[in-house]
PDB file of C-alpha atoms in Angstrom:
ATOM      1  CA  UNK T   1      38.442  72.013-130.765  1.00  0.00           C
ATOM      2  CA  UNK T   2      37.441  72.788-134.474  1.00  0.00           C
ATOM      3  CA  UNK T   3      35.244  69.632-134.505  1.00  0.00           C
ATOM      4  CA  UNK T   4      33.053  70.514-131.575  1.00  0.00           C
ATOM      5  CA  UNK T   5      29.446  71.970-131.390  1.00  0.00           C
ATOM      6  CA  UNK T   6      28.697  71.111-135.079  1.00  0.00           C
ATOM      7  CA  UNK T   7      25.035  70.946-136.399  1.00  0.00           C
ATOM      8  CA  UNK T   8      25.762  71.227-140.157  1.00  0.00           C
ATOM      9  CA  UNK T   9      28.325  70.417-142.712  1.00  0.00           C
ATOM     10  CA  UNK T  10      28.706  72.147-146.045  1.00  0.00           C
ATOM     11  CA  UNK T  11      30.654  70.129-148.654  1.00  0.00           C
ATOM     12  CA  UNK T  12      32.228  71.239-151.800  1.00  0.00           C
ATOM     13  CA  UNK T  13      31.717  68.595-154.401  1.00  0.00           C
ATOM     14  CA  UNK T  14      34.360  68.438-157.220  1.00  0.00           C
ATOM     15  CA  UNK T  15      37.589  67.595-155.541  1.00  0.00           C
ATOM     16  CA  UNK T  16      35.970  66.664-152.249  1.00  0.00           C
ATOM     17  CA  UNK T  17      33.431  63.915-153.326  1.00  0.00           C
ATOM     18  CA  UNK T  18      34.879  63.047-156.703  1.00  0.00           C
ATOM     19  CA  UNK T  19      37.349  64.196-159.384  1.00  0.00           C
ATOM     20  CA  UNK T  20      35.438  65.238-162.525  1.00  0.00           C
ATOM     21  CA  UNK T  21      36.452  64.099-166.114  1.00  0.00           C
ATOM     22  CA  UNK T  22      35.356  63.494-169.584  1.00  0.00           C
ATOM     23  CA  UNK T  23      33.883  60.065-168.500  1.00  0.00           C
ATOM     24  CA  UNK T  24      31.784  61.658-165.797  1.00  0.00           C
ATOM     25  CA  UNK T  25      34.479  61.377-163.171  1.00  0.00           C
ATOM     26  CA  UNK T  26      35.495  59.096-160.315  1.00  0.00           C
ATOM     27  CA  UNK T  27      34.546  59.178-156.612  1.00  0.00           C
ATOM     28  CA  UNK T  28      37.377  59.871-154.176  1.00  0.00           C
ATOM     29  CA  UNK T  29      37.954  56.864-151.917  1.00  0.00           C
ATOM     30  CA  UNK T  30      35.745  56.811-148.824  1.00  0.00           C
ATOM     31  CA  UNK T  31      33.747  59.837-149.872  1.00  0.00           C
ATOM     32  CA  UNK T  32      30.437  58.053-150.644  1.00  0.00           C
ATOM     33  CA  UNK T  33      30.605  56.222-147.186  1.00  0.00           C
ATOM     34  CA  UNK T  34      31.362  59.538-145.600  1.00  0.00           C
ATOM     35  CA  UNK T  35      28.242  61.124-146.969  1.00  0.00           C
ATOM     36  CA  UNK T  36      26.105  58.270-145.707  1.00  0.00           C
ATOM     37  CA  UNK T  37      27.680  58.561-142.267  1.00  0.00           C
ATOM     38  CA  UNK T  38      26.909  62.247-142.064  1.00  0.00           C
ATOM     39  CA  UNK T  39      23.263  61.695-142.887  1.00  0.00           C
ATOM     40  CA  UNK T  40      22.943  58.728-140.490  1.00  0.00           C
ATOM     41  CA  UNK T  41      24.428  61.045-137.664  1.00  0.00           C
ATOM     42  CA  UNK T  42      21.591  63.561-137.960  1.00  0.00           C
ATOM     43  CA  UNK T  43      23.845  66.373-138.892  1.00  0.00           C
ATOM     44  CA  UNK T  44      22.470  68.738-141.425  1.00  0.00           C
ATOM     45  CA  UNK T  45      24.097  68.356-144.927  1.00  0.00           C
ATOM     46  CA  UNK T  46      24.497  70.864-147.740  1.00  0.00           C
ATOM     47  CA  UNK T  47      26.353  70.381-150.995  1.00  0.00           C
ATOM     48  CA  UNK T  48      27.711  74.001-151.591  1.00  0.00           C
ATOM     49  CA  UNK T  49      29.041  73.783-155.089  1.00  0.00           C
ATOM     50  CA  UNK T  50      30.006  76.093-157.969  1.00  0.00           C
ATOM     51  CA  UNK T  51      29.106  73.455-160.487  1.00  0.00           C
ATOM     52  CA  UNK T  52      27.861  75.127-163.648  1.00  0.00           C
ATOM     53  CA  UNK T  53      28.127  72.427-166.197  1.00  0.00           C
ATOM     54  CA  UNK T  54      24.889  70.738-165.570  1.00  0.00           C
ATOM     55  CA  UNK T  55      21.463  71.337-164.056  1.00  0.00           C
ATOM     56  CA  UNK T  56      21.075  70.471-160.446  1.00  0.00           C
ATOM     57  CA  UNK T  57      18.916  67.470-161.535  1.00  0.00           C
ATOM     58  CA  UNK T  58      21.517  66.003-163.952  1.00  0.00           C
ATOM     59  CA  UNK T  59      24.322  66.899-161.423  1.00  0.00           C
ATOM     60  CA  UNK T  60      22.547  64.882-158.658  1.00  0.00           C
ATOM     61  CA  UNK T  61      21.761  62.079-161.082  1.00  0.00           C
ATOM     62  CA  UNK T  62      25.505  61.707-161.819  1.00  0.00           C
ATOM     63  CA  UNK T  63      26.411  61.738-158.050  1.00  0.00           C
ATOM     64  CA  UNK T  64      23.751  59.093-157.345  1.00  0.00           C
ATOM     65  CA  UNK T  65      25.336  57.026-160.183  1.00  0.00           C
ATOM     66  CA  UNK T  66      28.513  57.202-158.357  1.00  0.00           C
ATOM     67  CA  UNK T  67      27.072  55.902-155.103  1.00  0.00           C
ATOM     68  CA  UNK T  68      26.262  59.196-153.288  1.00  0.00           C
ATOM     69  CA  UNK T  69      22.946  59.372-151.412  1.00  0.00           C
ATOM     70  CA  UNK T  70      21.974  63.091-152.123  1.00  0.00           C
ATOM     71  CA  UNK T  71      19.073  64.926-153.540  1.00  0.00           C
ATOM     72  CA  UNK T  72      18.470  67.985-155.402  1.00  0.00           C
ATOM     73  CA  UNK T  73      17.052  69.618-152.307  1.00  0.00           C
ATOM     74  CA  UNK T  74      20.450  69.308-150.654  1.00  0.00           C
ATOM     75  CA  UNK T  75      22.269  71.223-153.385  1.00  0.00           C
ATOM     76  CA  UNK T  76      23.080  74.963-153.337  1.00  0.00           C
ATOM     77  CA  UNK T  77      24.370  76.020-156.731  1.00  0.00           C
ATOM     78  CA  UNK T  78      25.035  79.344-158.468  1.00  0.00           C
ATOM     79  CA  UNK T  79      22.579  79.025-161.463  1.00  0.00           C
ATOM     80  CA  UNK T  80      19.318  79.300-159.386  1.00  0.00           C
ATOM     81  CA  UNK T  81      20.703  82.013-157.294  1.00  0.00           C
ATOM     82  CA  UNK T  82      21.505  83.918-160.479  1.00  0.00           C
ATOM     83  CA  UNK T  83      18.045  83.346-161.743  1.00  0.00           C
ATOM     84  CA  UNK T  84      16.650  84.878-158.508  1.00  0.00           C
ATOM     85  CA  UNK T  85      18.919  87.955-159.048  1.00  0.00           C
ATOM     86  CA  UNK T  86      17.943  88.275-162.665  1.00  0.00           C
ATOM     87  CA  UNK T  87      14.158  88.216-161.829  1.00  0.00           C
ATOM     88  CA  UNK T  88      14.547  90.606-158.878  1.00  0.00           C
ATOM     89  CA  UNK T  89      16.519  93.188-160.959  1.00  0.00           C
ATOM     90  CA  UNK T  90      14.668  92.821-164.317  1.00  0.00           C
ATOM     91  CA  UNK T  91      17.883  91.736-166.047  1.00  0.00           C
ATOM     92  CA  UNK T  92      17.772  89.843-169.319  1.00  0.00           C
ATOM     93  CA  UNK T  93      20.988  87.860-169.823  1.00  0.00           C
ATOM     94  CA  UNK T  94      23.103  86.975-172.614  1.00  0.00           C
ATOM     95  CA  UNK T  95      24.336  83.576-171.492  1.00  0.00           C
ATOM     96  CA  UNK T  96      28.026  82.338-171.960  1.00  0.00           C
ATOM     97  CA  UNK T  97      27.570  79.127-170.120  1.00  0.00           C
ATOM     98  CA  UNK T  98      27.822  75.340-170.757  1.00  0.00           C
ATOM     99  CA  UNK T  99      25.089  73.917-173.000  1.00  0.00           C
ATOM    100  CA  UNK T 100      23.978  71.501-170.265  1.00  0.00           C
ATOM    101  CA  UNK T 101      23.283  74.470-167.886  1.00  0.00           C
ATOM    102  CA  UNK T 102      20.944  76.447-170.187  1.00  0.00           C
ATOM    103  CA  UNK T 103      17.694  74.726-168.920  1.00  0.00           C
ATOM    104  CA  UNK T 104      18.243  76.318-165.522  1.00  0.00           C
ATOM    105  CA  UNK T 105      17.473  79.670-167.266  1.00  0.00           C
ATOM    106  CA  UNK T 106      14.407  78.415-169.098  1.00  0.00           C
ATOM    107  CA  UNK T 107      12.039  80.889-167.367  1.00  0.00           C
ATOM    108  CA  UNK T 108      14.251  83.892-167.780  1.00  0.00           C
ATOM    109  CA  UNK T 109      13.615  86.399-170.506  1.00  0.00           C
ATOM    110  CA  UNK T 110      16.777  86.512-172.705  1.00  0.00           C
ATOM    111  CA  UNK T 111      15.500  88.982-175.458  1.00  0.00           C
ATOM    112  CA  UNK T 112      17.463  92.169-175.950  1.00  0.00           C
ATOM    113  CA  UNK T 113      20.173  91.470-173.254  1.00  0.00           C
ATOM    114  CA  UNK T 114      21.104  93.927-170.705  1.00  0.00           C
ATOM    115  CA  UNK T 115      23.655  91.895-168.888  1.00  0.00           C
ATOM    116  CA  UNK T 116      25.960  88.940-169.392  1.00  0.00           C
ATOM    117  CA  UNK T 117      25.914  85.821-167.232  1.00  0.00           C
ATOM    118  CA  UNK T 118      29.178  83.723-167.255  1.00  0.00           C
ATOM    119  CA  UNK T 119      29.546  80.216-166.196  1.00  0.00           C
ATOM    120  CA  UNK T 120      32.072  77.363-166.681  1.00  0.00           C
ATOM    121  CA  UNK T 121      31.312  77.146-170.409  1.00  0.00           C
ATOM    122  CA  UNK T 122      34.223  74.657-171.058  1.00  0.00           C
ATOM    123  CA  UNK T 123      34.365  74.101-174.863  1.00  0.00           C
ATOM    124  CA  UNK T 124      31.958  77.147-175.442  1.00  0.00           C
ATOM    125  CA  UNK T 125      34.910  79.439-174.238  1.00  0.00           C
ATOM    126  CA  UNK T 126      35.945  80.175-177.856  1.00  0.00           C
ATOM    127  CA  UNK T 127      37.381  83.479-178.934  1.00  0.00           C
ATOM    128  CA  UNK T 128      34.144  84.200-180.947  1.00  0.00           C
ATOM    129  CA  UNK T 129      31.950  83.617-177.874  1.00  0.00           C
ATOM    130  CA  UNK T 130      34.027  85.631-175.505  1.00  0.00           C
ATOM    131  CA  UNK T 131      34.217  88.464-178.000  1.00  0.00           C
ATOM    132  CA  UNK T 132      30.416  88.437-178.486  1.00  0.00           C
ATOM    133  CA  UNK T 133      30.173  88.801-174.604  1.00  0.00           C
ATOM    134  CA  UNK T 134      32.803  91.507-174.626  1.00  0.00           C
ATOM    135  CA  UNK T 135      30.953  93.506-177.431  1.00  0.00           C
ATOM    136  CA  UNK T 136      27.621  93.312-175.541  1.00  0.00           C
ATOM    137  CA  UNK T 137      29.236  94.444-172.311  1.00  0.00           C
ATOM    138  CA  UNK T 138      31.251  97.335-173.896  1.00  0.00           C
ATOM    139  CA  UNK T 139      28.231  98.552-175.643  1.00  0.00           C
ATOM    140  CA  UNK T 140      26.142  98.970-172.444  1.00  0.00           C
ATOM    141  CA  UNK T 141      25.854 102.348-170.635  1.00  0.00           C
ATOM    142  CA  UNK T 142      25.939 100.469-167.296  1.00  0.00           C
ATOM    143  CA  UNK T 143      27.503  97.082-167.980  1.00  0.00           C
ATOM    144  CA  UNK T 144      26.412  94.182-165.653  1.00  0.00           C
ATOM    145  CA  UNK T 145      28.593  90.996-165.597  1.00  0.00           C
ATOM    146  CA  UNK T 146      27.253  88.203-163.345  1.00  0.00           C
ATOM    147  CA  UNK T 147      29.813  85.355-162.821  1.00  0.00           C
ATOM    148  CA  UNK T 148      28.704  81.968-161.487  1.00  0.00           C
ATOM    149  CA  UNK T 149      31.875  81.638-159.452  1.00  0.00           C
ATOM    150  CA  UNK T 150      35.378  82.979-159.638  1.00  0.00           C
ATOM    151  CA  UNK T 151      37.611  79.868-159.408  1.00  0.00           C
ATOM    152  CA  UNK T 152      40.911  79.851-161.010  1.00  0.00           C
ATOM    153  CA  UNK T 153      41.147  76.188-161.950  1.00  0.00           C
ATOM    154  CA  UNK T 154      39.771  72.718-160.967  1.00  0.00           C
ATOM    155  CA  UNK T 155      40.883  69.232-161.321  1.00  0.00           C
ATOM    156  CA  UNK T 156      39.590  66.602-163.749  1.00  0.00           C
ATOM    157  CA  UNK T 157      40.873  63.012-164.026  1.00  0.00           C
ATOM    158  CA  UNK T 158      43.483  64.164-166.808  1.00  0.00           C
ATOM    159  CA  UNK T 159      44.693  67.111-164.948  1.00  0.00           C
ATOM    160  CA  UNK T 160      44.002  70.747-164.011  1.00  0.00           C
ATOM    161  CA  UNK T 161      41.543  72.867-166.164  1.00  0.00           C
ATOM    162  CA  UNK T 162      40.947  76.627-166.278  1.00  0.00           C
ATOM    163  CA  UNK T 163      37.780  77.657-164.429  1.00  0.00           C
ATOM    164  CA  UNK T 164      35.405  80.454-164.949  1.00  0.00           C
ATOM    165  CA  UNK T 165      37.460  83.033-162.988  1.00  0.00           C
ATOM    166  CA  UNK T 166      40.124  83.308-165.643  1.00  0.00           C
ATOM    167  CA  UNK T 167      37.624  84.212-168.255  1.00  0.00           C
ATOM    168  CA  UNK T 168      35.742  86.591-165.785  1.00  0.00           C
ATOM    169  CA  UNK T 169      39.026  88.470-165.240  1.00  0.00           C
ATOM    170  CA  UNK T 170      39.569  88.836-169.042  1.00  0.00           C
ATOM    171  CA  UNK T 171      36.114  90.462-169.352  1.00  0.00           C
ATOM    172  CA  UNK T 172      36.521  92.595-166.432  1.00  0.00           C
ATOM    173  CA  UNK T 173      39.822  93.909-167.771  1.00  0.00           C
ATOM    174  CA  UNK T 174      38.626  94.479-171.271  1.00  0.00           C
ATOM    175  CA  UNK T 175      35.368  96.166-170.302  1.00  0.00           C
ATOM    176  CA  UNK T 176      36.518  97.924-167.169  1.00  0.00           C
ATOM    177  CA  UNK T 177      33.716  96.324-165.144  1.00  0.00           C
ATOM    178  CA  UNK T 178      33.584  94.623-161.722  1.00  0.00           C
ATOM    179  CA  UNK T 179      31.844  91.318-162.041  1.00  0.00           C
ATOM    180  CA  UNK T 180      29.218  90.308-159.390  1.00  0.00           C
ATOM    181  CA  UNK T 181      30.135  86.814-158.268  1.00  0.00           C
ATOM    182  CA  UNK T 182      27.124  84.614-157.482  1.00  0.00           C
ATOM    183  CA  UNK T 183      28.705  81.394-156.303  1.00  0.00           C
ATOM    184  CA  UNK T 184      31.477  80.886-153.805  1.00  0.00           C
ATOM    185  CA  UNK T 185      33.190  82.824-152.323  1.00  0.00           C
ATOM    186  CA  UNK T 186      30.278  85.198-152.190  1.00  0.00           C
ATOM    187  CA  UNK T 187      29.008  85.751-148.611  1.00  0.00           C
ATOM    188  CA  UNK T 188      25.511  85.813-149.857  1.00  0.00           C
ATOM    189  CA  UNK T 189      25.870  82.378-151.398  1.00  0.00           C
ATOM    190  CA  UNK T 190      27.112  80.843-148.262  1.00  0.00           C
ATOM    191  CA  UNK T 191      24.513  82.600-146.143  1.00  0.00           C
ATOM    192  CA  UNK T 192      21.870  81.175-148.479  1.00  0.00           C
ATOM    193  CA  UNK T 193      23.128  77.679-147.909  1.00  0.00           C
ATOM    194  CA  UNK T 194      23.218  78.137-144.095  1.00  0.00           C
ATOM    195  CA  UNK T 195      19.649  79.509-144.248  1.00  0.00           C
ATOM    196  CA  UNK T 196      18.479  76.411-146.250  1.00  0.00           C
ATOM    197  CA  UNK T 197      19.962  74.198-143.579  1.00  0.00           C
ATOM    198  CA  UNK T 198      18.638  76.247-140.608  1.00  0.00           C
ATOM    199  CA  UNK T 199      22.109  76.329-139.058  1.00  0.00           C
ATOM    200  CA  UNK T 200      23.954  79.378-137.815  1.00  0.00           C
ATOM    201  CA  UNK T 201      27.463  79.901-139.074  1.00  0.00           C
ATOM    202  CA  UNK T 202      29.200  79.173-135.658  1.00  0.00           C
ATOM    203  CA  UNK T 203      27.572  75.720-135.751  1.00  0.00           C
ATOM    204  CA  UNK T 204      28.713  74.904-139.321  1.00  0.00           C
ATOM    205  CA  UNK T 205      31.860  73.651-140.984  1.00  0.00           C
ATOM    206  CA  UNK T 206      32.693  73.892-144.699  1.00  0.00           C
ATOM    207  CA  UNK T 207      34.831  71.264-146.187  1.00  0.00           C
ATOM    208  CA  UNK T 208      36.572  72.060-149.537  1.00  0.00           C
ATOM    209  CA  UNK T 209      39.625  71.729-151.629  1.00  0.00           C
ATOM    210  CA  UNK T 210      39.833  75.408-152.766  1.00  0.00           C
ATOM    211  CA  UNK T 211      41.892  77.469-150.253  1.00  0.00           C
ATOM    212  CA  UNK T 212      40.326  80.808-151.334  1.00  0.00           C
ATOM    213  CA  UNK T 213      36.828  80.090-152.468  1.00  0.00           C
ATOM    214  CA  UNK T 214      35.822  77.335-150.126  1.00  0.00           C
ATOM    215  CA  UNK T 215      37.973  77.968-146.973  1.00  0.00           C
ATOM    216  CA  UNK T 216      38.321  81.711-147.154  1.00  0.00           C
ATOM    217  CA  UNK T 217      34.866  82.355-148.234  1.00  0.00           C
ATOM    218  CA  UNK T 218      33.341  80.263-145.424  1.00  0.00           C
ATOM    219  CA  UNK T 219      35.480  81.773-142.846  1.00  0.00           C
ATOM    220  CA  UNK T 220      34.403  85.270-143.783  1.00  0.00           C
ATOM    221  CA  UNK T 221      30.873  84.188-142.977  1.00  0.00           C
ATOM    222  CA  UNK T 222      31.875  83.100-139.529  1.00  0.00           C
ATOM    223  CA  UNK T 223      32.059  79.360-140.217  1.00  0.00           C
ATOM    224  CA  UNK T 224      34.943  76.992-139.484  1.00  0.00           C
ATOM    225  CA  UNK T 225      36.511  75.617-142.733  1.00  0.00           C
ATOM    226  CA  UNK T 226      38.774  72.606-143.538  1.00  0.00           C
ATOM    227  CA  UNK T 227      40.869  72.022-146.646  1.00  0.00           C
ATOM    228  CA  UNK T 228      41.078  68.472-147.890  1.00  0.00           C
ATOM    229  CA  UNK T 229      44.345  67.239-149.552  1.00  0.00           C
ATOM    230  CA  UNK T 230      42.438  66.020-152.469  1.00  0.00           C
ATOM    231  CA  UNK T 231      41.182  67.550-155.691  1.00  0.00           C
ATOM    232  CA  UNK T 232      42.990  70.792-156.584  1.00  0.00           C
ATOM    233  CA  UNK T 233      44.774  70.877-153.256  1.00  0.00           C
ATOM    234  CA  UNK T 234      48.525  71.615-153.576  1.00  0.00           C
ATOM    235  CA  UNK T 235      51.226  71.535-150.784  1.00  0.00           C
ATOM    236  CA  UNK T 236      51.802  75.327-151.538  1.00  0.00           C
ATOM    237  CA  UNK T 237      48.209  76.024-150.276  1.00  0.00           C
ATOM    238  CA  UNK T 238      49.516  75.332-146.851  1.00  0.00           C
ATOM    239  CA  UNK T 239      51.701  78.489-147.024  1.00  0.00           C
ATOM    240  CA  UNK T 240      48.804  80.729-148.338  1.00  0.00           C
ATOM    241  CA  UNK T 241      49.662  84.341-147.194  1.00  0.00           C
ATOM    242  CA  UNK T 242      46.078  85.148-146.230  1.00  0.00           C
ATOM    243  CA  UNK T 243      43.896  82.076-145.765  1.00  0.00           C
ATOM    244  CA  UNK T 244      44.480  79.609-142.875  1.00  0.00           C
ATOM    245  CA  UNK T 245      42.067  76.683-142.720  1.00  0.00           C
ATOM    246  CA  UNK T 246      40.831  75.675-139.245  1.00  0.00           C
ATOM    247  CA  UNK T 247      42.491  72.301-140.078  1.00  0.00           C
ATOM    248  CA  UNK T 248      43.903  70.210-142.863  1.00  0.00           C
ATOM    249  CA  UNK T 249      42.557  66.642-143.455  1.00  0.00           C
ATOM    250  CA  UNK T 250      43.757  64.211-145.897  1.00  0.00           C
ATOM    251  CA  UNK T 251      40.220  63.516-147.315  1.00  0.00           C
ATOM    252  CA  UNK T 252      36.442  63.822-146.490  1.00  0.00           C
ATOM    253  CA  UNK T 253      36.440  60.492-144.679  1.00  0.00           C
ATOM    254  CA  UNK T 254      39.078  61.674-142.192  1.00  0.00           C
ATOM    255  CA  UNK T 255      37.214  64.791-141.594  1.00  0.00           C
ATOM    256  CA  UNK T 256      34.030  63.028-140.869  1.00  0.00           C
ATOM    257  CA  UNK T 257      35.746  60.510-138.529  1.00  0.00           C
ATOM    258  CA  UNK T 258      36.964  63.423-136.402  1.00  0.00           C
ATOM    259  CA  UNK T 259      33.627  65.372-136.367  1.00  0.00           C
ATOM    260  CA  UNK T 260      31.501  62.196-135.513  1.00  0.00           C
ATOM    261  CA  UNK T 261      33.766  61.354-132.592  1.00  0.00           C
ATOM    262  CA  UNK T 262      32.850  64.752-131.025  1.00  0.00           C
ATOM    263  CA  UNK T 263      29.044  64.329-131.365  1.00  0.00           C
TER     264      UNK T 263
END
């Protein structure tokens, strides 16, 4: 029953479409064809990603190079959402993000920072950079920490890597501050993706490899959610004490097969 009455699909990207890596990553078998079939079916499609190591333009360019028929207009990502919040609240960020993401913040005033924005900074997560962010936060009367996601780890071609959530927790602990999470599993983030598709939550399915951020976050918004057994998936996920996916599928291609059979 989970595959019925669907009008839109939200797809996580890393671990669902491809496994990232130093060489740009490799597509997961069958995933490019699965995306093609989704679009040919008339279903609405949204890439709902916490990707913060590249601008949306470069991110889509990489995906297209792997054979995925996707556009920038189909991507919901944390950095543009964060920029909207910064402008709305008059915040001037100190950025601790990946160098390739910085152009997303080109139109944001960064002088005399009154908040810190944290992304998956990869090699920029040095002691000196974390300590600089800590000093800025600890010196603020009302510290504001925006985190572009709270993932614990993700998978690259050479193994698992620490994600932004680990560093977010370090700054929360050191500064006694609660971070505002802009990406998944934020309810506002999922609602934004649904609004961009024009699909209500009860007619949408989220497909991801992260049991907490993808599956749990989507279910809290009223969506159905599947976990793929690719990417960061581990067998222990199937015994998670709190989050129970609507279904497990071996990969995106299998999920799409089942969903399209119900149309």
